[in-house]
Short mmCIF file of N, CA and C in Angstrom, two decimals:
data_model
loop_
_atom_site.label_atom_id
_atom_site.label_comp_id
_atom_site.label_asym_id
_atom_site.label_seq_id
_atom_site.Cartn_x
_atom_site.Cartn_y
_atom_site.Cartn_z
N MET A 1 -98.37 -106.28 -46.20
CA MET A 1 -97.32 -105.94 -46.93
C MET A 1 -97.62 -104.45 -47.44
N ILE A 2 -96.49 -103.66 -47.51
CA ILE A 2 -96.65 -102.14 -47.81
C ILE A 2 -96.46 -102.02 -49.34
N ASN A 3 -97.31 -101.45 -50.01
CA ASN A 3 -97.26 -101.12 -51.36
C ASN A 3 -96.58 -99.75 -51.57
N ILE A 4 -95.36 -99.78 -52.07
CA ILE A 4 -94.58 -98.47 -52.22
C ILE A 4 -95.08 -97.72 -53.43
N HIS A 5 -95.79 -98.26 -54.32
CA HIS A 5 -96.28 -97.55 -55.53
C HIS A 5 -97.48 -96.57 -55.13
N ASN A 6 -98.04 -96.78 -54.06
CA ASN A 6 -99.14 -96.00 -53.61
C ASN A 6 -98.77 -94.93 -52.59
N GLN A 7 -97.42 -94.76 -52.41
CA GLN A 7 -96.91 -93.85 -51.36
C GLN A 7 -97.42 -92.38 -51.65
N LYS A 8 -97.75 -91.73 -50.69
CA LYS A 8 -98.26 -90.31 -50.72
C LYS A 8 -97.31 -89.52 -49.83
N GLY A 9 -97.00 -88.24 -50.22
CA GLY A 9 -96.23 -87.36 -49.35
C GLY A 9 -94.74 -87.67 -49.59
N ILE A 10 -93.90 -87.10 -48.67
CA ILE A 10 -92.41 -87.23 -48.75
C ILE A 10 -91.91 -87.83 -47.56
N THR A 11 -90.71 -88.58 -47.70
CA THR A 11 -90.10 -89.23 -46.52
C THR A 11 -89.24 -88.27 -45.80
N PHE A 12 -88.94 -88.65 -44.55
CA PHE A 12 -88.00 -88.01 -43.75
C PHE A 12 -86.64 -87.75 -44.43
N MET A 13 -86.21 -88.75 -45.08
CA MET A 13 -84.88 -88.68 -45.74
C MET A 13 -84.89 -87.65 -46.90
N GLU A 14 -85.87 -87.56 -47.63
CA GLU A 14 -85.99 -86.56 -48.61
C GLU A 14 -85.92 -85.21 -48.04
N VAL A 15 -86.72 -84.91 -47.00
CA VAL A 15 -86.80 -83.64 -46.32
C VAL A 15 -85.32 -83.29 -45.77
N LEU A 16 -84.65 -84.26 -45.10
CA LEU A 16 -83.29 -84.08 -44.59
C LEU A 16 -82.34 -83.69 -45.70
N VAL A 17 -82.33 -84.37 -46.83
CA VAL A 17 -81.40 -84.02 -47.93
C VAL A 17 -81.83 -82.72 -48.43
N SER A 18 -83.01 -82.26 -48.55
CA SER A 18 -83.41 -80.97 -49.14
C SER A 18 -82.92 -79.93 -48.18
N VAL A 19 -83.05 -80.03 -46.86
CA VAL A 19 -82.61 -79.10 -45.88
C VAL A 19 -81.02 -78.90 -45.87
N ILE A 20 -80.35 -80.01 -46.07
CA ILE A 20 -78.80 -79.93 -46.10
C ILE A 20 -78.50 -79.21 -47.37
N ILE A 21 -79.10 -79.49 -48.59
CA ILE A 21 -78.71 -78.77 -49.79
C ILE A 21 -78.99 -77.20 -49.74
N LEU A 22 -80.15 -76.90 -48.96
CA LEU A 22 -80.54 -75.58 -48.80
C LEU A 22 -79.55 -74.86 -47.81
N ALA A 23 -79.19 -75.60 -46.77
CA ALA A 23 -78.23 -75.03 -45.77
C ALA A 23 -76.85 -74.81 -46.49
N ILE A 24 -76.42 -75.57 -47.36
CA ILE A 24 -75.13 -75.42 -48.03
C ILE A 24 -75.20 -74.16 -48.93
N GLY A 25 -76.33 -74.02 -49.66
CA GLY A 25 -76.59 -72.79 -50.48
C GLY A 25 -76.56 -71.50 -49.72
N VAL A 26 -77.27 -71.53 -48.51
CA VAL A 26 -77.44 -70.37 -47.69
C VAL A 26 -76.04 -69.97 -47.18
N MET A 27 -75.18 -70.96 -46.81
CA MET A 27 -73.91 -70.75 -46.26
C MET A 27 -73.01 -70.14 -47.27
N GLY A 28 -73.19 -70.54 -48.52
CA GLY A 28 -72.41 -70.08 -49.67
C GLY A 28 -72.73 -68.60 -49.86
N MET A 29 -74.03 -68.30 -49.82
CA MET A 29 -74.53 -66.90 -50.06
C MET A 29 -74.09 -66.05 -48.93
N TYR A 30 -74.03 -66.48 -47.66
CA TYR A 30 -73.57 -65.71 -46.60
C TYR A 30 -72.11 -65.46 -46.73
N SER A 31 -71.24 -66.39 -47.17
CA SER A 31 -69.85 -66.22 -47.42
C SER A 31 -69.59 -65.23 -48.46
N LEU A 32 -70.33 -65.27 -49.57
CA LEU A 32 -70.22 -64.25 -50.62
C LEU A 32 -70.60 -62.83 -50.16
N GLN A 33 -71.61 -62.67 -49.33
CA GLN A 33 -72.03 -61.38 -48.86
C GLN A 33 -70.99 -60.90 -47.86
N MET A 34 -70.44 -61.57 -47.01
CA MET A 34 -69.44 -61.17 -46.06
C MET A 34 -68.12 -60.75 -46.86
N ASP A 35 -67.76 -61.50 -47.92
CA ASP A 35 -66.58 -61.14 -48.72
C ASP A 35 -66.89 -59.81 -49.44
N SER A 36 -68.07 -59.71 -49.88
CA SER A 36 -68.40 -58.48 -50.64
C SER A 36 -68.38 -57.31 -49.75
N MET A 37 -68.87 -57.44 -48.53
CA MET A 37 -68.86 -56.30 -47.61
C MET A 37 -67.39 -55.91 -47.24
N ASN A 38 -66.60 -56.82 -46.94
CA ASN A 38 -65.17 -56.70 -46.69
C ASN A 38 -64.45 -55.92 -47.83
N LYS A 39 -64.74 -56.39 -49.08
CA LYS A 39 -64.13 -55.68 -50.22
C LYS A 39 -64.55 -54.33 -50.37
N PHE A 40 -65.87 -54.09 -50.02
CA PHE A 40 -66.45 -52.76 -50.10
C PHE A 40 -65.75 -51.79 -49.12
N HIS A 41 -65.46 -52.24 -47.86
CA HIS A 41 -64.73 -51.42 -46.90
C HIS A 41 -63.31 -51.18 -47.36
N ASP A 42 -62.65 -52.23 -47.84
CA ASP A 42 -61.31 -52.06 -48.35
C ASP A 42 -61.19 -51.08 -49.51
N SER A 43 -62.20 -51.05 -50.35
CA SER A 43 -62.14 -50.10 -51.39
C SER A 43 -62.37 -48.62 -50.91
N GLY A 44 -63.16 -48.50 -49.78
CA GLY A 44 -63.20 -47.17 -49.17
C GLY A 44 -61.82 -46.72 -48.65
N TYR A 45 -61.07 -47.68 -48.05
CA TYR A 45 -59.75 -47.33 -47.58
C TYR A 45 -58.84 -46.94 -48.68
N PHE A 46 -58.93 -47.68 -49.83
CA PHE A 46 -58.12 -47.41 -50.97
C PHE A 46 -58.52 -45.90 -51.44
N SER A 47 -59.73 -45.62 -51.43
CA SER A 47 -60.12 -44.19 -51.89
C SER A 47 -59.61 -43.18 -50.97
N ASP A 48 -59.60 -43.41 -49.68
CA ASP A 48 -59.00 -42.54 -48.67
C ASP A 48 -57.54 -42.43 -48.89
N ALA A 49 -56.85 -43.51 -49.26
CA ALA A 49 -55.45 -43.44 -49.49
C ALA A 49 -55.04 -42.53 -50.75
N VAL A 50 -55.99 -42.69 -51.79
CA VAL A 50 -55.75 -41.88 -52.93
C VAL A 50 -55.94 -40.35 -52.63
N GLN A 51 -57.05 -40.14 -51.82
CA GLN A 51 -57.38 -38.69 -51.53
C GLN A 51 -56.23 -38.20 -50.65
N THR A 52 -55.62 -38.93 -49.72
CA THR A 52 -54.57 -38.54 -48.87
C THR A 52 -53.36 -38.16 -49.69
N SER A 53 -53.03 -39.13 -50.62
CA SER A 53 -51.89 -38.91 -51.57
C SER A 53 -52.10 -37.63 -52.41
N THR A 54 -53.26 -37.45 -52.89
CA THR A 54 -53.58 -36.26 -53.74
C THR A 54 -53.40 -34.98 -52.82
N PHE A 55 -53.85 -35.01 -51.55
CA PHE A 55 -53.70 -33.89 -50.67
C PHE A 55 -52.21 -33.57 -50.47
N ILE A 56 -51.40 -34.63 -50.26
CA ILE A 56 -50.07 -34.49 -50.02
C ILE A 56 -49.27 -33.84 -51.26
N SER A 57 -49.64 -34.37 -52.44
CA SER A 57 -49.00 -33.75 -53.59
C SER A 57 -49.42 -32.32 -53.84
N ASP A 58 -50.75 -32.04 -53.56
CA ASP A 58 -51.13 -30.62 -53.67
C ASP A 58 -50.47 -29.77 -52.66
N SER A 59 -50.20 -30.24 -51.45
CA SER A 59 -49.47 -29.54 -50.44
C SER A 59 -48.04 -29.29 -50.88
N ILE A 60 -47.40 -30.28 -51.50
CA ILE A 60 -46.02 -30.06 -51.87
C ILE A 60 -45.89 -28.99 -53.01
N ARG A 61 -46.82 -29.07 -53.93
CA ARG A 61 -46.85 -28.15 -55.11
C ARG A 61 -47.14 -26.69 -54.47
N THR A 62 -48.00 -26.57 -53.51
CA THR A 62 -48.23 -25.28 -52.88
C THR A 62 -46.98 -24.75 -52.23
N GLN A 63 -46.20 -25.65 -51.75
CA GLN A 63 -44.94 -25.18 -51.09
C GLN A 63 -43.73 -25.46 -51.98
N LYS A 64 -43.85 -25.20 -53.24
CA LYS A 64 -42.82 -25.41 -54.25
C LYS A 64 -41.49 -25.04 -53.85
N ASN A 65 -41.27 -23.72 -53.29
CA ASN A 65 -40.09 -23.35 -52.84
C ASN A 65 -39.49 -23.94 -51.61
N ASN A 66 -40.42 -24.61 -50.97
CA ASN A 66 -39.98 -25.30 -49.60
C ASN A 66 -40.30 -26.84 -49.83
N SER A 67 -40.26 -27.39 -51.01
CA SER A 67 -40.66 -28.80 -51.12
C SER A 67 -39.69 -29.76 -50.54
N ASN A 68 -38.44 -29.32 -50.21
CA ASN A 68 -37.48 -30.18 -49.54
C ASN A 68 -37.97 -30.43 -48.08
N ALA A 69 -38.77 -29.60 -47.51
CA ALA A 69 -39.25 -29.81 -46.17
C ALA A 69 -40.06 -31.12 -46.08
N PHE A 70 -40.60 -31.47 -47.22
CA PHE A 70 -41.41 -32.76 -47.17
C PHE A 70 -40.59 -34.00 -47.41
N ASP A 71 -39.28 -33.79 -47.88
CA ASP A 71 -38.46 -34.95 -48.18
C ASP A 71 -38.20 -35.69 -46.84
N GLY A 72 -38.59 -36.99 -46.85
CA GLY A 72 -38.40 -37.76 -45.60
C GLY A 72 -39.61 -37.77 -44.65
N PHE A 73 -40.62 -36.93 -45.06
CA PHE A 73 -41.76 -36.83 -44.11
C PHE A 73 -42.40 -38.23 -43.96
N ASP A 74 -42.81 -38.58 -42.71
CA ASP A 74 -43.29 -39.94 -42.42
C ASP A 74 -44.19 -39.71 -41.16
N THR A 75 -45.31 -40.25 -41.33
CA THR A 75 -46.41 -40.19 -40.28
C THR A 75 -46.14 -41.23 -39.14
N GLN A 76 -45.20 -42.06 -39.46
CA GLN A 76 -44.95 -43.20 -38.39
C GLN A 76 -44.46 -42.45 -37.14
N GLY A 77 -45.00 -42.82 -35.96
CA GLY A 77 -44.62 -42.21 -34.68
C GLY A 77 -45.44 -40.94 -34.47
N ILE A 78 -46.61 -40.89 -34.92
CA ILE A 78 -47.39 -39.67 -34.89
C ILE A 78 -47.65 -39.23 -33.44
N ASN A 79 -47.58 -40.13 -32.49
CA ASN A 79 -47.88 -39.72 -31.16
C ASN A 79 -46.57 -39.16 -30.42
N ASN A 80 -45.37 -39.24 -31.17
CA ASN A 80 -44.23 -38.72 -30.67
C ASN A 80 -43.82 -37.26 -31.11
N ARG A 81 -44.70 -36.74 -31.98
CA ARG A 81 -44.35 -35.60 -32.73
C ARG A 81 -45.67 -34.75 -32.69
N VAL A 82 -45.57 -33.48 -32.50
CA VAL A 82 -46.78 -32.70 -32.47
C VAL A 82 -46.55 -31.47 -33.40
N TYR A 83 -47.36 -31.39 -34.43
CA TYR A 83 -47.33 -30.17 -35.31
C TYR A 83 -48.47 -29.33 -34.88
N VAL A 84 -48.25 -28.11 -34.76
CA VAL A 84 -49.28 -27.18 -34.30
C VAL A 84 -49.52 -26.09 -35.44
N GLY A 85 -50.63 -25.55 -35.30
CA GLY A 85 -50.91 -24.51 -36.22
C GLY A 85 -52.03 -24.86 -37.28
N SER A 86 -52.61 -24.00 -37.85
CA SER A 86 -53.49 -24.19 -38.94
C SER A 86 -53.32 -23.18 -40.02
N LEU A 87 -53.71 -23.61 -41.27
CA LEU A 87 -53.61 -22.59 -42.30
C LEU A 87 -54.51 -21.38 -42.14
N ASN A 88 -55.47 -21.56 -41.32
CA ASN A 88 -56.36 -20.42 -41.00
C ASN A 88 -55.63 -19.39 -40.20
N ASP A 89 -54.63 -19.75 -39.43
CA ASP A 89 -53.80 -18.83 -38.75
C ASP A 89 -52.98 -17.87 -39.58
N CYS A 90 -52.81 -18.29 -40.97
CA CYS A 90 -52.15 -17.45 -41.88
C CYS A 90 -52.99 -16.50 -42.64
N LEU A 91 -54.27 -16.41 -42.38
CA LEU A 91 -55.10 -15.60 -43.11
C LEU A 91 -54.87 -14.05 -42.80
N ASN A 92 -54.61 -13.76 -41.48
CA ASN A 92 -54.37 -12.34 -41.16
C ASN A 92 -52.96 -12.05 -40.94
N VAL A 93 -52.14 -13.11 -40.72
CA VAL A 93 -50.74 -12.81 -40.44
C VAL A 93 -49.96 -13.64 -41.40
N ALA A 94 -48.82 -13.10 -41.91
CA ALA A 94 -47.98 -13.86 -42.88
C ALA A 94 -47.28 -14.95 -42.12
N CYS A 95 -47.34 -16.19 -42.63
CA CYS A 95 -46.64 -17.25 -42.08
C CYS A 95 -45.38 -17.59 -42.77
N THR A 96 -44.39 -18.20 -42.06
CA THR A 96 -43.13 -18.64 -42.63
C THR A 96 -43.42 -19.95 -43.29
N ASP A 97 -42.48 -20.31 -44.09
CA ASP A 97 -42.55 -21.51 -44.85
C ASP A 97 -42.62 -22.70 -43.90
N GLY A 98 -41.99 -22.66 -42.82
CA GLY A 98 -41.94 -23.63 -41.79
C GLY A 98 -43.29 -23.76 -41.13
N GLN A 99 -43.96 -22.68 -40.84
CA GLN A 99 -45.29 -22.67 -40.20
C GLN A 99 -46.32 -23.28 -41.18
N ILE A 100 -46.17 -22.99 -42.45
CA ILE A 100 -47.14 -23.60 -43.43
C ILE A 100 -46.87 -25.05 -43.55
N PHE A 101 -45.61 -25.38 -43.63
CA PHE A 101 -45.32 -26.91 -43.61
C PHE A 101 -45.87 -27.64 -42.44
N ASN A 102 -45.64 -27.01 -41.25
CA ASN A 102 -46.24 -27.62 -39.95
C ASN A 102 -47.77 -27.71 -40.07
N SER A 103 -48.45 -26.81 -40.63
CA SER A 103 -49.85 -26.87 -40.83
C SER A 103 -50.26 -28.06 -41.76
N PHE A 104 -49.58 -28.16 -42.91
CA PHE A 104 -49.80 -29.19 -43.83
C PHE A 104 -49.54 -30.57 -43.11
N ALA A 105 -48.39 -30.63 -42.46
CA ALA A 105 -48.00 -31.91 -41.80
C ALA A 105 -49.11 -32.36 -40.71
N ALA A 106 -49.52 -31.36 -39.97
CA ALA A 106 -50.63 -31.69 -39.00
C ALA A 106 -51.88 -32.25 -39.71
N GLU A 107 -52.27 -31.60 -40.85
CA GLU A 107 -53.43 -31.90 -41.55
C GLU A 107 -53.21 -33.36 -42.12
N ILE A 108 -52.10 -33.64 -42.69
CA ILE A 108 -51.88 -34.96 -43.25
C ILE A 108 -51.88 -36.09 -42.17
N GLU A 109 -51.29 -35.74 -41.10
CA GLU A 109 -51.22 -36.78 -40.06
C GLU A 109 -52.63 -37.06 -39.41
N SER A 110 -53.47 -36.00 -39.33
CA SER A 110 -54.75 -36.26 -38.84
C SER A 110 -55.62 -37.01 -39.82
N MET A 111 -55.41 -36.73 -41.20
CA MET A 111 -56.06 -37.52 -42.17
C MET A 111 -55.76 -39.01 -42.12
N VAL A 112 -54.52 -39.28 -42.06
CA VAL A 112 -54.10 -40.64 -42.01
C VAL A 112 -54.60 -41.34 -40.73
N GLU A 113 -54.51 -40.67 -39.64
CA GLU A 113 -54.90 -41.32 -38.38
C GLU A 113 -56.49 -41.49 -38.41
N ALA A 114 -57.17 -40.62 -38.92
CA ALA A 114 -58.69 -40.78 -38.85
C ALA A 114 -59.20 -41.72 -39.95
N ARG A 115 -58.60 -41.81 -41.07
CA ARG A 115 -59.17 -42.54 -42.20
C ARG A 115 -58.65 -43.92 -42.53
N LEU A 116 -57.42 -44.19 -42.08
CA LEU A 116 -56.77 -45.42 -42.48
C LEU A 116 -56.40 -46.16 -41.26
N PRO A 117 -56.77 -47.52 -41.07
CA PRO A 117 -56.39 -48.27 -40.00
C PRO A 117 -54.82 -48.63 -40.01
N ASN A 118 -54.22 -48.23 -39.03
CA ASN A 118 -52.75 -48.42 -38.97
C ASN A 118 -52.09 -47.73 -40.13
N GLY A 119 -52.63 -46.55 -40.43
CA GLY A 119 -52.11 -45.84 -41.67
C GLY A 119 -50.69 -45.15 -41.50
N ARG A 120 -50.12 -44.97 -42.59
CA ARG A 120 -48.87 -44.41 -42.64
C ARG A 120 -48.66 -43.70 -43.97
N ALA A 121 -48.13 -42.45 -44.01
CA ALA A 121 -47.81 -41.75 -45.27
C ALA A 121 -46.34 -41.39 -45.22
N ARG A 122 -45.65 -41.54 -46.35
CA ARG A 122 -44.35 -41.18 -46.42
C ARG A 122 -44.03 -40.42 -47.79
N VAL A 123 -43.09 -39.49 -47.73
CA VAL A 123 -42.82 -38.70 -48.91
C VAL A 123 -41.22 -38.73 -49.12
N ALA A 124 -40.90 -38.92 -50.40
CA ALA A 124 -39.47 -38.76 -50.80
C ALA A 124 -39.40 -37.87 -52.02
N VAL A 125 -38.65 -36.72 -51.80
CA VAL A 125 -38.65 -35.76 -52.84
C VAL A 125 -37.27 -35.99 -53.65
N ASN A 126 -37.47 -36.03 -55.00
CA ASN A 126 -36.34 -36.24 -55.85
C ASN A 126 -36.12 -34.97 -56.69
N ASN A 127 -35.18 -34.10 -56.24
CA ASN A 127 -34.97 -32.80 -56.88
C ASN A 127 -34.34 -32.97 -58.28
N ALA A 128 -33.66 -34.03 -58.62
CA ALA A 128 -33.04 -34.21 -59.90
C ALA A 128 -34.16 -34.36 -60.95
N ASN A 129 -35.14 -35.04 -60.63
CA ASN A 129 -36.16 -35.16 -61.77
C ASN A 129 -37.47 -34.43 -61.37
N GLN A 130 -37.46 -33.54 -60.36
CA GLN A 130 -38.51 -32.76 -59.90
C GLN A 130 -39.90 -33.58 -59.61
N THR A 131 -39.71 -34.63 -58.85
CA THR A 131 -40.89 -35.38 -58.54
C THR A 131 -40.84 -35.68 -57.00
N ALA A 132 -41.95 -36.14 -56.59
CA ALA A 132 -42.08 -36.60 -55.16
C ALA A 132 -42.72 -37.98 -55.25
N VAL A 133 -42.16 -38.84 -54.53
CA VAL A 133 -42.88 -40.20 -54.41
C VAL A 133 -43.53 -40.20 -53.15
N ILE A 134 -44.92 -40.48 -53.28
CA ILE A 134 -45.76 -40.56 -52.01
C ILE A 134 -46.28 -41.93 -51.87
N THR A 135 -46.03 -42.38 -50.67
CA THR A 135 -46.46 -43.82 -50.38
C THR A 135 -47.43 -43.73 -49.19
N VAL A 136 -48.63 -44.37 -49.28
CA VAL A 136 -49.53 -44.42 -48.29
C VAL A 136 -49.90 -45.90 -48.02
N GLN A 137 -49.79 -46.27 -46.74
CA GLN A 137 -49.94 -47.66 -46.34
C GLN A 137 -51.10 -47.82 -45.35
N TRP A 138 -51.74 -48.90 -45.30
CA TRP A 138 -52.81 -49.14 -44.25
C TRP A 138 -53.09 -50.65 -44.27
N ASP A 139 -53.82 -51.10 -43.16
CA ASP A 139 -54.04 -52.52 -42.98
C ASP A 139 -55.51 -52.75 -43.55
N ASP A 140 -55.77 -53.77 -44.37
CA ASP A 140 -57.06 -54.06 -44.91
C ASP A 140 -57.85 -54.90 -43.90
N TYR A 141 -59.02 -55.30 -44.36
CA TYR A 141 -59.89 -55.96 -43.43
C TYR A 141 -59.32 -57.31 -42.89
N SER A 142 -58.42 -57.97 -43.65
CA SER A 142 -57.83 -59.19 -43.13
C SER A 142 -56.55 -59.02 -42.37
N GLY A 143 -56.09 -57.72 -42.22
CA GLY A 143 -54.88 -57.49 -41.50
C GLY A 143 -53.68 -57.38 -42.36
N ASN A 144 -53.76 -57.59 -43.64
CA ASN A 144 -52.63 -57.40 -44.56
C ASN A 144 -52.34 -55.86 -44.87
N THR A 145 -51.05 -55.57 -44.97
CA THR A 145 -50.68 -54.26 -45.31
C THR A 145 -50.96 -53.88 -46.79
N ARG A 146 -51.67 -52.93 -47.08
CA ARG A 146 -51.76 -52.45 -48.51
C ARG A 146 -51.02 -51.22 -48.75
N THR A 147 -50.57 -51.00 -49.82
CA THR A 147 -49.81 -49.91 -50.28
C THR A 147 -50.32 -49.22 -51.48
N TYR A 148 -50.51 -47.87 -51.42
CA TYR A 148 -50.71 -47.07 -52.68
C TYR A 148 -49.53 -46.06 -52.82
N GLN A 149 -48.91 -46.10 -53.93
CA GLN A 149 -47.77 -45.25 -54.24
C GLN A 149 -47.98 -44.46 -55.46
N THR A 150 -47.62 -43.23 -55.49
CA THR A 150 -47.65 -42.37 -56.70
C THR A 150 -46.54 -41.45 -56.79
N GLU A 151 -46.18 -41.07 -58.01
CA GLU A 151 -45.11 -40.15 -58.21
C GLU A 151 -45.66 -38.86 -58.69
N ALA A 152 -45.55 -37.79 -58.07
CA ALA A 152 -46.15 -36.53 -58.41
C ALA A 152 -45.11 -35.51 -58.88
N PRO A 153 -45.35 -34.73 -59.90
CA PRO A 153 -44.46 -33.74 -60.35
C PRO A 153 -44.41 -32.54 -59.30
N LEU A 154 -43.36 -31.91 -59.10
CA LEU A 154 -43.26 -30.88 -58.22
C LEU A 154 -43.70 -29.49 -58.90
#
């Protein structure tokens, strides 16, 4: 007959339960780590959207006399439209308002394309209250569309 009071060591069942509990804990930690990394990347996209929106509002204020050119601006369909020129071209030669707008538009579109997945920027100028509503959209890590919108004074 086996005397269980003199048992030494651990049984297979105790080891199995310990391994299962450890595995559940490790899977939970892994899940938290992955969620944290995804949120970190999404916060980077949000920061890029804020920077893009700030650049757009600064561009509009720079072109205060031509702010209506930005009304209805939309980066959707970026491949169907080509803006050429650079503000550097205006250093030695005077540029028209249209050329300066085209330079800003090209810069905005390249920022959105390079920084935001499925990014889009839109502008609506409201001359009555001298503001511009700037909307920047992008897809987050889970594929949901995120939106950042701000109203900037002209």
